[in-house]
Protein backbone atom coordinates (compact mmCIF):
# COMPACT_ATOMS: atom_id res chain seq x y z
CA UNK A 1 0.00 0.00 0.00
CA UNK A 2 0.92 3.64 -0.34
CA UNK A 3 3.37 5.06 2.16
CA UNK A 4 4.24 8.71 2.63
CA UNK A 5 7.77 8.09 1.36
CA UNK A 6 6.95 5.59 -1.34
CA UNK A 7 4.34 7.42 -3.41
CA UNK A 8 3.41 5.66 -6.65
CA UNK A 9 4.47 6.95 -10.07
CA UNK A 10 1.36 8.08 -11.96
CA UNK A 11 1.05 8.42 -15.75
CA UNK A 12 -1.71 10.33 -17.52
CA UNK A 13 -2.62 8.90 -20.94
CA UNK A 14 -4.66 11.58 -22.71
CA UNK A 15 -4.15 14.96 -21.08
CA UNK A 16 -7.44 16.64 -21.97
CA UNK A 17 -9.86 18.16 -19.46
CA UNK A 18 -10.21 15.00 -17.33
CA UNK A 19 -6.59 13.79 -17.44
CA UNK A 20 -5.30 17.32 -17.03
CA UNK A 21 -7.49 18.17 -14.03
CA UNK A 22 -6.83 14.99 -12.05
CA UNK A 23 -3.15 14.96 -13.03
CA UNK A 24 -2.66 18.53 -11.77
CA UNK A 25 -4.48 17.74 -8.50
CA UNK A 26 -2.33 14.62 -7.93
CA UNK A 27 0.92 16.46 -8.81
CA UNK A 28 0.04 19.30 -6.44
CA UNK A 29 -0.52 16.71 -3.69
CA UNK A 30 3.08 15.54 -4.13
CA UNK A 31 2.63 12.56 -6.46
CA UNK A 32 5.17 11.91 -9.23
CA UNK A 33 2.89 12.55 -12.25
CA UNK A 34 3.89 12.18 -15.93
CA UNK A 35 1.68 13.47 -18.75
CA UNK A 36 1.46 12.01 -22.26
CA UNK A 37 0.33 14.62 -24.81
CA UNK A 38 -0.17 14.63 -28.55
CA UNK A 39 -1.14 17.90 -30.23
CA UNK A 40 -0.65 20.04 -27.09
CA UNK A 41 2.79 18.75 -26.13
CA UNK A 42 4.81 21.84 -27.08
CA UNK A 43 2.33 24.28 -25.50
CA UNK A 44 2.24 22.36 -22.20
CA UNK A 45 6.00 21.69 -22.14
CA UNK A 46 6.55 25.44 -22.60
CA UNK A 47 3.77 26.99 -20.47
CA UNK A 48 2.57 24.22 -18.16
CA UNK A 49 -1.01 23.31 -17.26
CA UNK A 50 -3.50 25.84 -15.90
CA UNK A 51 -6.75 24.86 -14.18
CA UNK A 52 -9.23 27.65 -13.54
CA UNK A 53 -11.30 26.01 -10.79
CA UNK A 54 -14.46 27.43 -9.24
CA UNK A 55 -13.88 24.96 -6.39
CA UNK A 56 -10.12 25.15 -5.73
CA UNK A 57 -9.23 28.54 -7.25
CA UNK A 58 -6.60 29.00 -9.97
CA UNK A 59 -4.18 26.05 -10.10
CA UNK A 60 -0.99 25.98 -12.12
CA UNK A 61 1.51 23.20 -12.75
CA UNK A 62 4.77 24.41 -14.26
CA UNK A 63 7.07 22.82 -15.19
CA UNK A 64 5.08 19.75 -16.27
CA UNK A 65 6.66 16.30 -16.76
CA UNK A 66 5.32 16.19 -20.31
CA UNK A 67 6.04 13.64 -23.05
CA UNK A 68 5.17 13.40 -26.73
CA UNK A 69 5.82 9.63 -26.83
CA UNK A 70 5.08 6.89 -24.29
CA UNK A 71 8.54 5.34 -24.76
CA UNK A 72 10.04 8.49 -23.20
CA UNK A 73 7.98 8.10 -20.01
CA UNK A 74 9.19 6.30 -16.88
CA UNK A 75 7.37 3.08 -16.06
CA UNK A 76 4.31 3.89 -13.98
CA UNK A 77 2.53 2.17 -11.07
CA UNK A 78 -0.80 3.76 -12.01
CA UNK A 79 -1.95 4.90 -15.46
CA UNK A 80 -5.00 7.15 -15.72
CA UNK A 81 -6.62 6.98 -19.16
CA UNK A 82 -8.42 10.25 -19.88
CA UNK A 83 -8.68 9.99 -23.68
CA UNK A 84 -12.02 9.54 -25.50
CA UNK A 85 -13.51 6.05 -25.87
CA UNK A 86 -13.39 6.57 -29.65
CA UNK A 87 -9.57 6.29 -29.46
CA UNK A 88 -9.25 3.26 -27.13
CA UNK A 89 -7.86 0.75 -29.65
CA UNK A 90 -4.97 3.10 -30.46
CA UNK A 91 -4.12 3.69 -26.79
CA UNK A 92 -3.03 0.15 -25.90
CA UNK A 93 0.58 0.42 -27.20
CA UNK A 94 1.13 3.62 -25.16
CA UNK A 95 -0.35 2.03 -22.03
CA UNK A 96 1.85 -1.07 -22.40
CA UNK A 97 4.92 1.08 -23.02
CA UNK A 98 4.40 3.26 -19.93
CA UNK A 99 3.22 0.53 -17.53
CA UNK A 100 5.22 -1.38 -14.93
CA UNK A 101 4.65 -5.14 -15.41
CA UNK A 102 1.92 -5.22 -12.71
CA UNK A 103 0.60 -1.67 -13.15
CA UNK A 104 -2.94 -0.53 -12.44
CA UNK A 105 -4.69 1.02 -15.47
CA UNK A 106 -7.65 3.23 -14.50
CA UNK A 107 -10.01 4.13 -17.35
CA UNK A 108 -11.65 7.54 -16.68
CA UNK A 109 -14.28 7.37 -19.43
CA UNK A 110 -18.04 7.46 -19.88
CA UNK A 111 -20.20 4.65 -21.21
CA UNK A 112 -20.73 0.93 -20.84
CA UNK A 113 -18.16 -1.84 -21.35
CA UNK A 114 -15.44 0.71 -22.17
CA UNK A 115 -12.83 -1.49 -20.49
CA UNK A 116 -13.74 -4.63 -22.49
CA UNK A 117 -12.15 -3.68 -25.81
CA UNK A 118 -9.04 -2.37 -24.04
CA UNK A 119 -8.67 -5.55 -21.96
CA UNK A 120 -8.21 -7.69 -25.09
CA UNK A 121 -5.21 -5.57 -26.10
CA UNK A 122 -3.39 -5.50 -22.74
CA UNK A 123 -1.12 -8.08 -21.11
CA UNK A 124 -2.79 -10.27 -18.48
CA UNK A 125 -0.38 -8.97 -15.81
CA UNK A 126 -1.95 -5.49 -15.87
CA UNK A 127 -4.86 -4.68 -13.57
CA UNK A 128 -7.70 -2.86 -15.36
CA UNK A 129 -9.99 -0.61 -13.32
CA UNK A 130 -12.78 1.79 -14.21
CA UNK A 131 -13.24 5.32 -12.86
CA UNK A 132 -16.54 7.20 -12.89
CA UNK A 133 -15.94 10.96 -12.83
CA UNK A 134 -18.73 13.16 -11.51
CA UNK A 135 -17.31 16.50 -12.60
CA UNK A 136 -18.03 19.63 -14.65
CA UNK A 137 -14.77 20.29 -16.48
CA UNK A 138 -13.76 21.25 -20.01
CA UNK A 139 -10.74 22.30 -22.03
CA UNK A 140 -10.51 25.98 -23.00
CA UNK A 141 -7.37 25.69 -25.11
CA UNK A 142 -3.91 24.07 -25.09
CA UNK A 143 -3.07 23.35 -21.45
CA UNK A 144 -6.03 25.46 -20.27
CA UNK A 145 -8.77 23.71 -18.27
CA UNK A 146 -11.92 25.15 -16.69
CA UNK A 147 -13.37 23.32 -13.69
CA UNK A 148 -16.89 24.53 -12.85
CA UNK A 149 -18.12 22.11 -10.16
CA UNK A 150 -17.96 18.71 -8.45
CA UNK A 151 -14.99 16.35 -9.01
CA UNK A 152 -15.60 12.99 -7.32
CA UNK A 153 -14.16 9.80 -8.88
CA UNK A 154 -15.67 6.41 -8.01
CA UNK A 155 -13.39 3.43 -8.70
CA UNK A 156 -14.15 -0.24 -9.46
CA UNK A 157 -12.11 -3.30 -10.55
CA UNK A 158 -12.67 -4.68 -14.05
CA UNK A 159 -10.16 -7.50 -14.63
CA UNK A 160 -6.60 -8.67 -14.20
CA UNK A 161 -4.45 -10.86 -12.00
CA UNK A 162 -6.33 -10.03 -8.76
CA UNK A 163 -8.86 -12.88 -8.67
CA UNK A 164 -10.02 -12.81 -5.05
CA UNK A 165 -12.54 -10.12 -4.13
CA UNK A 166 -10.42 -8.97 -1.15
CA UNK A 167 -7.39 -8.42 -3.41
CA UNK A 168 -9.51 -6.53 -5.94
CA UNK A 169 -11.05 -4.29 -3.30
CA UNK A 170 -7.60 -3.56 -1.84
CA UNK A 171 -6.49 -2.23 -5.25
CA UNK A 172 -9.73 -0.28 -5.64
CA UNK A 173 -9.17 1.28 -2.19
CA UNK A 174 -5.59 2.11 -3.19
CA UNK A 175 -6.92 3.89 -6.30
CA UNK A 176 -9.52 5.79 -4.30
CA UNK A 177 -6.80 6.66 -1.80
CA UNK A 178 -4.76 8.40 -4.52
CA UNK A 179 -7.64 10.78 -5.21
CA UNK A 180 -8.52 11.31 -1.56
CA UNK A 181 -4.87 12.21 -0.86
CA UNK A 182 -5.27 14.91 -3.52
CA UNK A 183 -8.40 16.34 -1.88
CA UNK A 184 -10.83 14.64 -4.28
CA UNK A 185 -13.85 12.66 -3.10
CA UNK A 186 -13.60 9.02 -4.14
CA UNK A 187 -15.56 5.88 -3.31
CA UNK A 188 -14.65 2.25 -3.91
CA UNK A 189 -17.37 0.62 -6.03
CA UNK A 190 -17.83 -3.12 -5.38
CA UNK A 191 -19.57 -3.59 -8.77
CA UNK A 192 -18.05 -1.64 -11.67
CA UNK A 193 -20.78 -2.65 -14.13
CA UNK A 194 -23.51 -1.31 -11.84
CA UNK A 195 -21.47 1.89 -11.31
CA UNK A 196 -21.27 2.40 -15.08
CA UNK A 197 -25.06 2.04 -15.41
CA UNK A 198 -25.47 4.58 -12.59
CA UNK A 199 -23.30 7.08 -14.46
CA UNK A 200 -25.42 6.56 -17.61
CA UNK A 201 -28.47 7.86 -15.71
CA UNK A 202 -26.85 11.30 -16.08
CA UNK A 203 -24.85 10.86 -19.30
CA UNK A 204 -27.61 9.50 -21.54
CA UNK A 205 -30.03 12.44 -21.17
CA UNK A 206 -27.69 15.40 -20.74
CA UNK A 207 -24.94 14.52 -23.26
CA UNK A 208 -27.36 13.72 -26.07
CA UNK A 209 -29.85 16.52 -25.43
CA UNK A 210 -27.06 19.13 -25.27
CA UNK A 211 -26.24 18.22 -28.89
CA UNK A 212 -29.81 17.63 -30.10
CA UNK A 213 -31.29 20.78 -28.51
CA UNK A 214 -28.17 22.96 -28.52
CA UNK A 215 -28.47 23.76 -24.82
CA UNK A 216 -26.43 23.45 -21.64
CA UNK A 217 -27.81 22.10 -18.39
CA UNK A 218 -29.35 25.37 -17.07
CA UNK A 219 -31.82 25.95 -19.95
CA UNK A 220 -32.57 22.20 -20.11
CA UNK A 221 -33.50 22.28 -16.41
CA UNK A 222 -35.49 25.54 -16.75
CA UNK A 223 -37.93 24.29 -19.41
CA UNK A 224 -40.97 22.15 -18.53
CA UNK A 225 -40.80 20.00 -21.68
CA UNK A 226 -37.08 19.24 -21.53
CA UNK A 227 -37.44 18.41 -17.81
CA UNK A 228 -40.11 15.81 -18.62
CA UNK A 229 -37.89 14.40 -21.38
CA UNK A 230 -34.83 14.19 -19.09
CA UNK A 231 -36.82 12.37 -16.40
CA UNK A 232 -38.30 9.94 -18.94
CA UNK A 233 -34.81 9.16 -20.32
CA UNK A 234 -33.44 8.70 -16.80
CA UNK A 235 -36.29 6.31 -15.98
CA UNK A 236 -35.45 4.23 -19.06
CA UNK A 237 -31.80 3.97 -18.01
CA UNK A 238 -32.92 2.74 -14.58
CA UNK A 239 -35.20 0.16 -16.28
CA UNK A 240 -32.36 -0.95 -18.57
CA UNK A 241 -30.00 -1.36 -15.62
CA UNK A 242 -32.59 -3.41 -13.73
CA UNK A 243 -33.18 -5.67 -16.75
CA UNK A 244 -29.42 -6.31 -16.81
CA UNK A 245 -29.42 -7.24 -13.12
CA UNK A 246 -28.37 -3.91 -11.62
CA UNK A 247 -30.86 -2.33 -9.24
CA UNK A 248 -30.23 1.38 -8.66
CA UNK A 249 -30.21 2.85 -5.18
CA UNK A 250 -33.76 4.15 -4.44
CA UNK A 251 -34.28 7.73 -5.66
CA UNK A 252 -30.97 7.77 -7.55
CA UNK A 253 -32.38 9.42 -10.72
CA UNK A 254 -34.16 12.07 -8.61
CA UNK A 255 -30.90 12.75 -6.77
CA UNK A 256 -29.01 13.35 -10.07
CA UNK A 257 -31.87 15.50 -11.42
CA UNK A 258 -31.85 17.70 -8.30
CA UNK A 259 -28.03 17.86 -8.31
CA UNK A 260 -28.10 19.14 -11.92
CA UNK A 261 -30.56 21.89 -10.97
CA UNK A 262 -27.99 23.20 -8.49
CA UNK A 263 -25.05 23.03 -10.90
CA UNK A 264 -23.78 26.03 -12.88
CA UNK A 265 -24.79 25.95 -16.55
CA UNK A 266 -22.69 23.14 -17.98
CA UNK A 267 -22.11 21.97 -21.54
CA UNK A 268 -21.44 18.20 -21.43
CA UNK A 269 -18.43 16.69 -23.20
CA UNK A 270 -20.50 15.43 -26.14
CA UNK A 271 -21.47 19.00 -27.02
CA UNK A 272 -17.79 20.04 -27.04
CA UNK A 273 -17.02 17.07 -29.32
CA UNK A 274 -19.86 18.11 -31.65
CA UNK A 275 -18.70 21.75 -31.81
CA UNK A 276 -15.11 20.69 -32.57
CA UNK A 277 -16.33 18.15 -35.16
CA UNK A 278 -14.90 15.19 -33.24
CA UNK A 279 -16.71 11.83 -33.41
CA UNK A 280 -19.42 11.55 -30.75
CA UNK A 281 -19.06 8.76 -28.16
CA UNK A 282 -22.29 7.12 -29.31
CA UNK A 283 -21.14 3.51 -29.14
CA UNK A 284 -20.14 3.54 -25.46
CA UNK A 285 -22.92 5.83 -24.15
CA UNK A 286 -25.88 4.67 -26.28
CA UNK A 287 -25.36 1.63 -28.52
CA UNK A 288 -23.96 -0.71 -25.85
CA UNK A 289 -26.58 0.04 -23.16
CA UNK A 290 -29.34 -0.35 -25.79
CA UNK A 291 -27.86 -3.69 -26.93
CA UNK A 292 -27.45 -4.93 -23.34
CA UNK A 293 -31.07 -4.08 -22.50
CA UNK A 294 -32.29 -5.68 -25.73
CA UNK A 295 -30.35 -8.86 -24.95
CA UNK A 296 -32.17 -8.88 -21.60
CA UNK A 297 -35.50 -8.58 -23.46
CA UNK A 298 -36.16 -4.85 -22.95
CA UNK A 299 -36.59 -2.10 -25.55
CA UNK A 300 -35.74 1.48 -24.51
CA UNK A 301 -37.63 3.52 -27.12
CA UNK A 302 -36.80 7.05 -25.95
CA UNK A 303 -33.09 6.30 -25.65
CA UNK A 304 -33.21 4.58 -29.04
CA UNK A 305 -34.84 7.64 -30.64
CA UNK A 306 -32.22 9.94 -29.08
CA UNK A 307 -29.41 7.61 -30.23
CA UNK A 308 -30.67 7.47 -33.84
CA UNK A 309 -31.06 11.26 -33.95
CA UNK A 310 -27.49 11.65 -32.71
CA UNK A 311 -26.19 9.14 -35.29
CA UNK A 312 -27.73 11.30 -38.04
CA UNK A 313 -26.19 14.48 -36.56
CA UNK A 314 -22.78 12.80 -36.10
CA UNK A 315 -22.61 11.57 -39.71
CA UNK A 316 -23.38 15.05 -41.07
CA UNK A 317 -20.95 16.79 -38.72
CA UNK A 318 -17.82 16.49 -40.84
Coordinates of C-alpha atoms in Angstrom, one line a residue:
X1 CA 0.0 0.0 0.0
X2 CA 0.9 3.6 -0.3
X3 CA 3.4 5.1 2.2
X4 CA 4.2 8.7 2.6
X5 CA 7.8 8.1 1.4
X6 CA 6.9 5.6 -1.3
X7 CA 4.3 7.4 -3.4
X8 CA 3.4 5.7 -6.6
X9 CA 4.5 6.9 -10.1
X10 CA 1.4 8.1 -12.0
X11 CA 1.0 8.4 -15.7
X12 CA -1.7 10.3 -17.5
X13 CA -2.6 8.9 -20.9
X14 CA -4.7 11.6 -22.7
X15 CA -4.2 15.0 -21.1
X16 CA -7.4 16.6 -22.0
X17 CA -9.9 18.2 -19.5
X18 CA -10.2 15.0 -17.3
X19 CA -6.6 13.8 -17.4
X20 CA -5.3 17.3 -17.0
X21 CA -7.5 18.2 -14.0
X22 CA -6.8 15.0 -12.0
X23 CA -3.1 15.0 -13.0
X24 CA -2.7 18.5 -11.8
X25 CA -4.5 17.7 -8.5
X26 CA -2.3 14.6 -7.9
X27 CA 0.9 16.5 -8.8
X28 CA 0.0 19.3 -6.4
X29 CA -0.5 16.7 -3.7
X30 CA 3.1 15.5 -4.1
X31 CA 2.6 12.6 -6.5
X32 CA 5.2 11.9 -9.2
X33 CA 2.9 12.5 -12.3
X34 CA 3.9 12.2 -15.9
X35 CA 1.7 13.5 -18.7
X36 CA 1.5 12.0 -22.3
X37 CA 0.3 14.6 -24.8
X38 CA -0.2 14.6 -28.5
X39 CA -1.1 17.9 -30.2
X40 CA -0.6 20.0 -27.1
X41 CA 2.8 18.7 -26.1
X42 CA 4.8 21.8 -27.1
X43 CA 2.3 24.3 -25.5
X44 CA 2.2 22.4 -22.2
X45 CA 6.0 21.7 -22.1
X46 CA 6.6 25.4 -22.6
X47 CA 3.8 27.0 -20.5
X48 CA 2.6 24.2 -18.2
X49 CA -1.0 23.3 -17.3
X50 CA -3.5 25.8 -15.9
X51 CA -6.8 24.9 -14.2
X52 CA -9.2 27.7 -13.5
X53 CA -11.3 26.0 -10.8
X54 CA -14.5 27.4 -9.2
X55 CA -13.9 25.0 -6.4
X56 CA -10.1 25.1 -5.7
X57 CA -9.2 28.5 -7.2
X58 CA -6.6 29.0 -10.0
X59 CA -4.2 26.1 -10.1
X60 CA -1.0 26.0 -12.1
X61 CA 1.5 23.2 -12.7
X62 CA 4.8 24.4 -14.3
X63 CA 7.1 22.8 -15.2
X64 CA 5.1 19.7 -16.3
X65 CA 6.7 16.3 -16.8
X66 CA 5.3 16.2 -20.3
X67 CA 6.0 13.6 -23.0
X68 CA 5.2 13.4 -26.7
X69 CA 5.8 9.6 -26.8
X70 CA 5.1 6.9 -24.3
X71 CA 8.5 5.3 -24.8
X72 CA 10.0 8.5 -23.2
X73 CA 8.0 8.1 -20.0
X74 CA 9.2 6.3 -16.9
X75 CA 7.4 3.1 -16.1
X76 CA 4.3 3.9 -14.0
X77 CA 2.5 2.2 -11.1
X78 CA -0.8 3.8 -12.0
X79 CA -1.9 4.9 -15.5
X80 CA -5.0 7.2 -15.7
X81 CA -6.6 7.0 -19.2
X82 CA -8.4 10.3 -19.9
X83 CA -8.7 10.0 -23.7
X84 CA -12.0 9.5 -25.5
X85 CA -13.5 6.1 -25.9
X86 CA -13.4 6.6 -29.6
X87 CA -9.6 6.3 -29.5
X88 CA -9.2 3.3 -27.1
X89 CA -7.9 0.8 -29.6
X90 CA -5.0 3.1 -30.5
X91 CA -4.1 3.7 -26.8
X92 CA -3.0 0.1 -25.9
X93 CA 0.6 0.4 -27.2
X94 CA 1.1 3.6 -25.2
X95 CA -0.3 2.0 -22.0
X96 CA 1.8 -1.1 -22.4
X97 CA 4.9 1.1 -23.0
X98 CA 4.4 3.3 -19.9
X99 CA 3.2 0.5 -17.5
X100 CA 5.2 -1.4 -14.9
X101 CA 4.6 -5.1 -15.4
X102 CA 1.9 -5.2 -12.7
X103 CA 0.6 -1.7 -13.2
X104 CA -2.9 -0.5 -12.4
X105 CA -4.7 1.0 -15.5
X106 CA -7.6 3.2 -14.5
X107 CA -10.0 4.1 -17.4
X108 CA -11.7 7.5 -16.7
X109 CA -14.3 7.4 -19.4
X110 CA -18.0 7.5 -19.9
X111 CA -20.2 4.7 -21.2
X112 CA -20.7 0.9 -20.8
X113 CA -18.2 -1.8 -21.4
X114 CA -15.4 0.7 -22.2
X115 CA -12.8 -1.5 -20.5
X116 CA -13.7 -4.6 -22.5
X117 CA -12.1 -3.7 -25.8
X118 CA -9.0 -2.4 -24.0
X119 CA -8.7 -5.6 -22.0
X120 CA -8.2 -7.7 -25.1
X121 CA -5.2 -5.6 -26.1
X122 CA -3.4 -5.5 -22.7
X123 CA -1.1 -8.1 -21.1
X124 CA -2.8 -10.3 -18.5
X125 CA -0.4 -9.0 -15.8
X126 CA -1.9 -5.5 -15.9
X127 CA -4.9 -4.7 -13.6
X128 CA -7.7 -2.9 -15.4
X129 CA -10.0 -0.6 -13.3
X130 CA -12.8 1.8 -14.2
X131 CA -13.2 5.3 -12.9
X132 CA -16.5 7.2 -12.9
X133 CA -15.9 11.0 -12.8
X134 CA -18.7 13.2 -11.5
X135 CA -17.3 16.5 -12.6
X136 CA -18.0 19.6 -14.6
X137 CA -14.8 20.3 -16.5
X138 CA -13.8 21.2 -20.0
X139 CA -10.7 22.3 -22.0
X140 CA -10.5 26.0 -23.0
X141 CA -7.4 25.7 -25.1
X142 CA -3.9 24.1 -25.1
X143 CA -3.1 23.4 -21.4
X144 CA -6.0 25.5 -20.3
X145 CA -8.8 23.7 -18.3
X146 CA -11.9 25.2 -16.7
X147 CA -13.4 23.3 -13.7
X148 CA -16.9 24.5 -12.9
X149 CA -18.1 22.1 -10.2
X150 CA -18.0 18.7 -8.4
X151 CA -15.0 16.3 -9.0
X152 CA -15.6 13.0 -7.3
X153 CA -14.2 9.8 -8.9
X154 CA -15.7 6.4 -8.0
X155 CA -13.4 3.4 -8.7
X156 CA -14.1 -0.2 -9.5
X157 CA -12.1 -3.3 -10.6
X158 CA -12.7 -4.7 -14.0
X159 CA -10.2 -7.5 -14.6
X160 CA -6.6 -8.7 -14.2
X161 CA -4.4 -10.9 -12.0
X162 CA -6.3 -10.0 -8.8
X163 CA -8.9 -12.9 -8.7
X164 CA -10.0 -12.8 -5.0
X165 CA -12.5 -10.1 -4.1
X166 CA -10.4 -9.0 -1.2
X167 CA -7.4 -8.4 -3.4
X168 CA -9.5 -6.5 -5.9
X169 CA -11.1 -4.3 -3.3
X170 CA -7.6 -3.6 -1.8
X171 CA -6.5 -2.2 -5.2
X172 CA -9.7 -0.3 -5.6
X173 CA -9.2 1.3 -2.2
X174 CA -5.6 2.1 -3.2
X175 CA -6.9 3.9 -6.3
X176 CA -9.5 5.8 -4.3
X177 CA -6.8 6.7 -1.8
X178 CA -4.8 8.4 -4.5
X179 CA -7.6 10.8 -5.2
X180 CA -8.5 11.3 -1.6
X181 CA -4.9 12.2 -0.9
X182 CA -5.3 14.9 -3.5
X183 CA -8.4 16.3 -1.9
X184 CA -10.8 14.6 -4.3
X185 CA -13.8 12.7 -3.1
X186 CA -13.6 9.0 -4.1
X187 CA -15.6 5.9 -3.3
X188 CA -14.7 2.3 -3.9
X189 CA -17.4 0.6 -6.0
X190 CA -17.8 -3.1 -5.4
X191 CA -19.6 -3.6 -8.8
X192 CA -18.0 -1.6 -11.7
X193 CA -20.8 -2.6 -14.1
X194 CA -23.5 -1.3 -11.8
X195 CA -21.5 1.9 -11.3
X196 CA -21.3 2.4 -15.1
X197 CA -25.1 2.0 -15.4
X198 CA -25.5 4.6 -12.6
X199 CA -23.3 7.1 -14.5
X200 CA -25.4 6.6 -17.6
X201 CA -28.5 7.9 -15.7
X202 CA -26.8 11.3 -16.1
X203 CA -24.8 10.9 -19.3
X204 CA -27.6 9.5 -21.5
X205 CA -30.0 12.4 -21.2
X206 CA -27.7 15.4 -20.7
X207 CA -24.9 14.5 -23.3
X208 CA -27.4 13.7 -26.1
X209 CA -29.8 16.5 -25.4
X210 CA -27.1 19.1 -25.3
X211 CA -26.2 18.2 -28.9
X212 CA -29.8 17.6 -30.1
X213 CA -31.3 20.8 -28.5
X214 CA -28.2 23.0 -28.5
X215 CA -28.5 23.8 -24.8
X216 CA -26.4 23.5 -21.6
X217 CA -27.8 22.1 -18.4
X218 CA -29.3 25.4 -17.1
X219 CA -31.8 26.0 -20.0
X220 CA -32.6 22.2 -20.1
X221 CA -33.5 22.3 -16.4
X222 CA -35.5 25.5 -16.8
X223 CA -37.9 24.3 -19.4
X224 CA -41.0 22.2 -18.5
X225 CA -40.8 20.0 -21.7
X226 CA -37.1 19.2 -21.5
X227 CA -37.4 18.4 -17.8
X228 CA -40.1 15.8 -18.6
X229 CA -37.9 14.4 -21.4
X230 CA -34.8 14.2 -19.1
X231 CA -36.8 12.4 -16.4
X232 CA -38.3 9.9 -18.9
X233 CA -34.8 9.2 -20.3
X234 CA -33.4 8.7 -16.8
X235 CA -36.3 6.3 -16.0
X236 CA -35.4 4.2 -19.1
X237 CA -31.8 4.0 -18.0
X238 CA -32.9 2.7 -14.6
X239 CA -35.2 0.2 -16.3
X240 CA -32.4 -1.0 -18.6
X241 CA -30.0 -1.4 -15.6
X242 CA -32.6 -3.4 -13.7
X243 CA -33.2 -5.7 -16.7
X244 CA -29.4 -6.3 -16.8
X245 CA -29.4 -7.2 -13.1
X246 CA -28.4 -3.9 -11.6
X247 CA -30.9 -2.3 -9.2
X248 CA -30.2 1.4 -8.7
X249 CA -30.2 2.9 -5.2
X250 CA -33.8 4.2 -4.4
X251 CA -34.3 7.7 -5.7
X252 CA -31.0 7.8 -7.6
X253 CA -32.4 9.4 -10.7
X254 CA -34.2 12.1 -8.6
X255 CA -30.9 12.7 -6.8
X256 CA -29.0 13.4 -10.1
X257 CA -31.9 15.5 -11.4
X258 CA -31.9 17.7 -8.3
X259 CA -28.0 17.9 -8.3
X260 CA -28.1 19.1 -11.9
X261 CA -30.6 21.9 -11.0
X262 CA -28.0 23.2 -8.5
X263 CA -25.0 23.0 -10.9
X264 CA -23.8 26.0 -12.9
X265 CA -24.8 26.0 -16.5
X266 CA -22.7 23.1 -18.0
X267 CA -22.1 22.0 -21.5
X268 CA -21.4 18.2 -21.4
X269 CA -18.4 16.7 -23.2
X270 CA -20.5 15.4 -26.1
X271 CA -21.5 19.0 -27.0
X272 CA -17.8 20.0 -27.0
X273 CA -17.0 17.1 -29.3
X274 CA -19.9 18.1 -31.6
X275 CA -18.7 21.8 -31.8
X276 CA -15.1 20.7 -32.6
X277 CA -16.3 18.2 -35.2
X278 CA -14.9 15.2 -33.2
X279 CA -16.7 11.8 -33.4
X280 CA -19.4 11.5 -30.8
X281 CA -19.1 8.8 -28.2
X282 CA -22.3 7.1 -29.3
X283 CA -21.1 3.5 -29.1
X284 CA -20.1 3.5 -25.5
X285 CA -22.9 5.8 -24.1
X286 CA -25.9 4.7 -26.3
X287 CA -25.4 1.6 -28.5
X288 CA -24.0 -0.7 -25.8
X289 CA -26.6 0.0 -23.2
X290 CA -29.3 -0.4 -25.8
X291 CA -27.9 -3.7 -26.9
X292 CA -27.4 -4.9 -23.3
X293 CA -31.1 -4.1 -22.5
X294 CA -32.3 -5.7 -25.7
X295 CA -30.3 -8.9 -25.0
X296 CA -32.2 -8.9 -21.6
X297 CA -35.5 -8.6 -23.5
X298 CA -36.2 -4.8 -22.9
X299 CA -36.6 -2.1 -25.6
X300 CA -35.7 1.5 -24.5
X301 CA -37.6 3.5 -27.1
X302 CA -36.8 7.1 -26.0
X303 CA -33.1 6.3 -25.6
X304 CA -33.2 4.6 -29.0
X305 CA -34.8 7.6 -30.6
X306 CA -32.2 9.9 -29.1
X307 CA -29.4 7.6 -30.2
X308 CA -30.7 7.5 -33.8
X309 CA -31.1 11.3 -33.9
X310 CA -27.5 11.6 -32.7
X311 CA -26.2 9.1 -35.3
X312 CA -27.7 11.3 -38.0
X313 CA -26.2 14.5 -36.6
X314 CA -22.8 12.8 -36.1
X315 CA -22.6 11.6 -39.7
X316 CA -23.4 15.0 -41.1
X317 CA -20.9 16.8 -38.7
X318 CA -17.8 16.5 -40.8

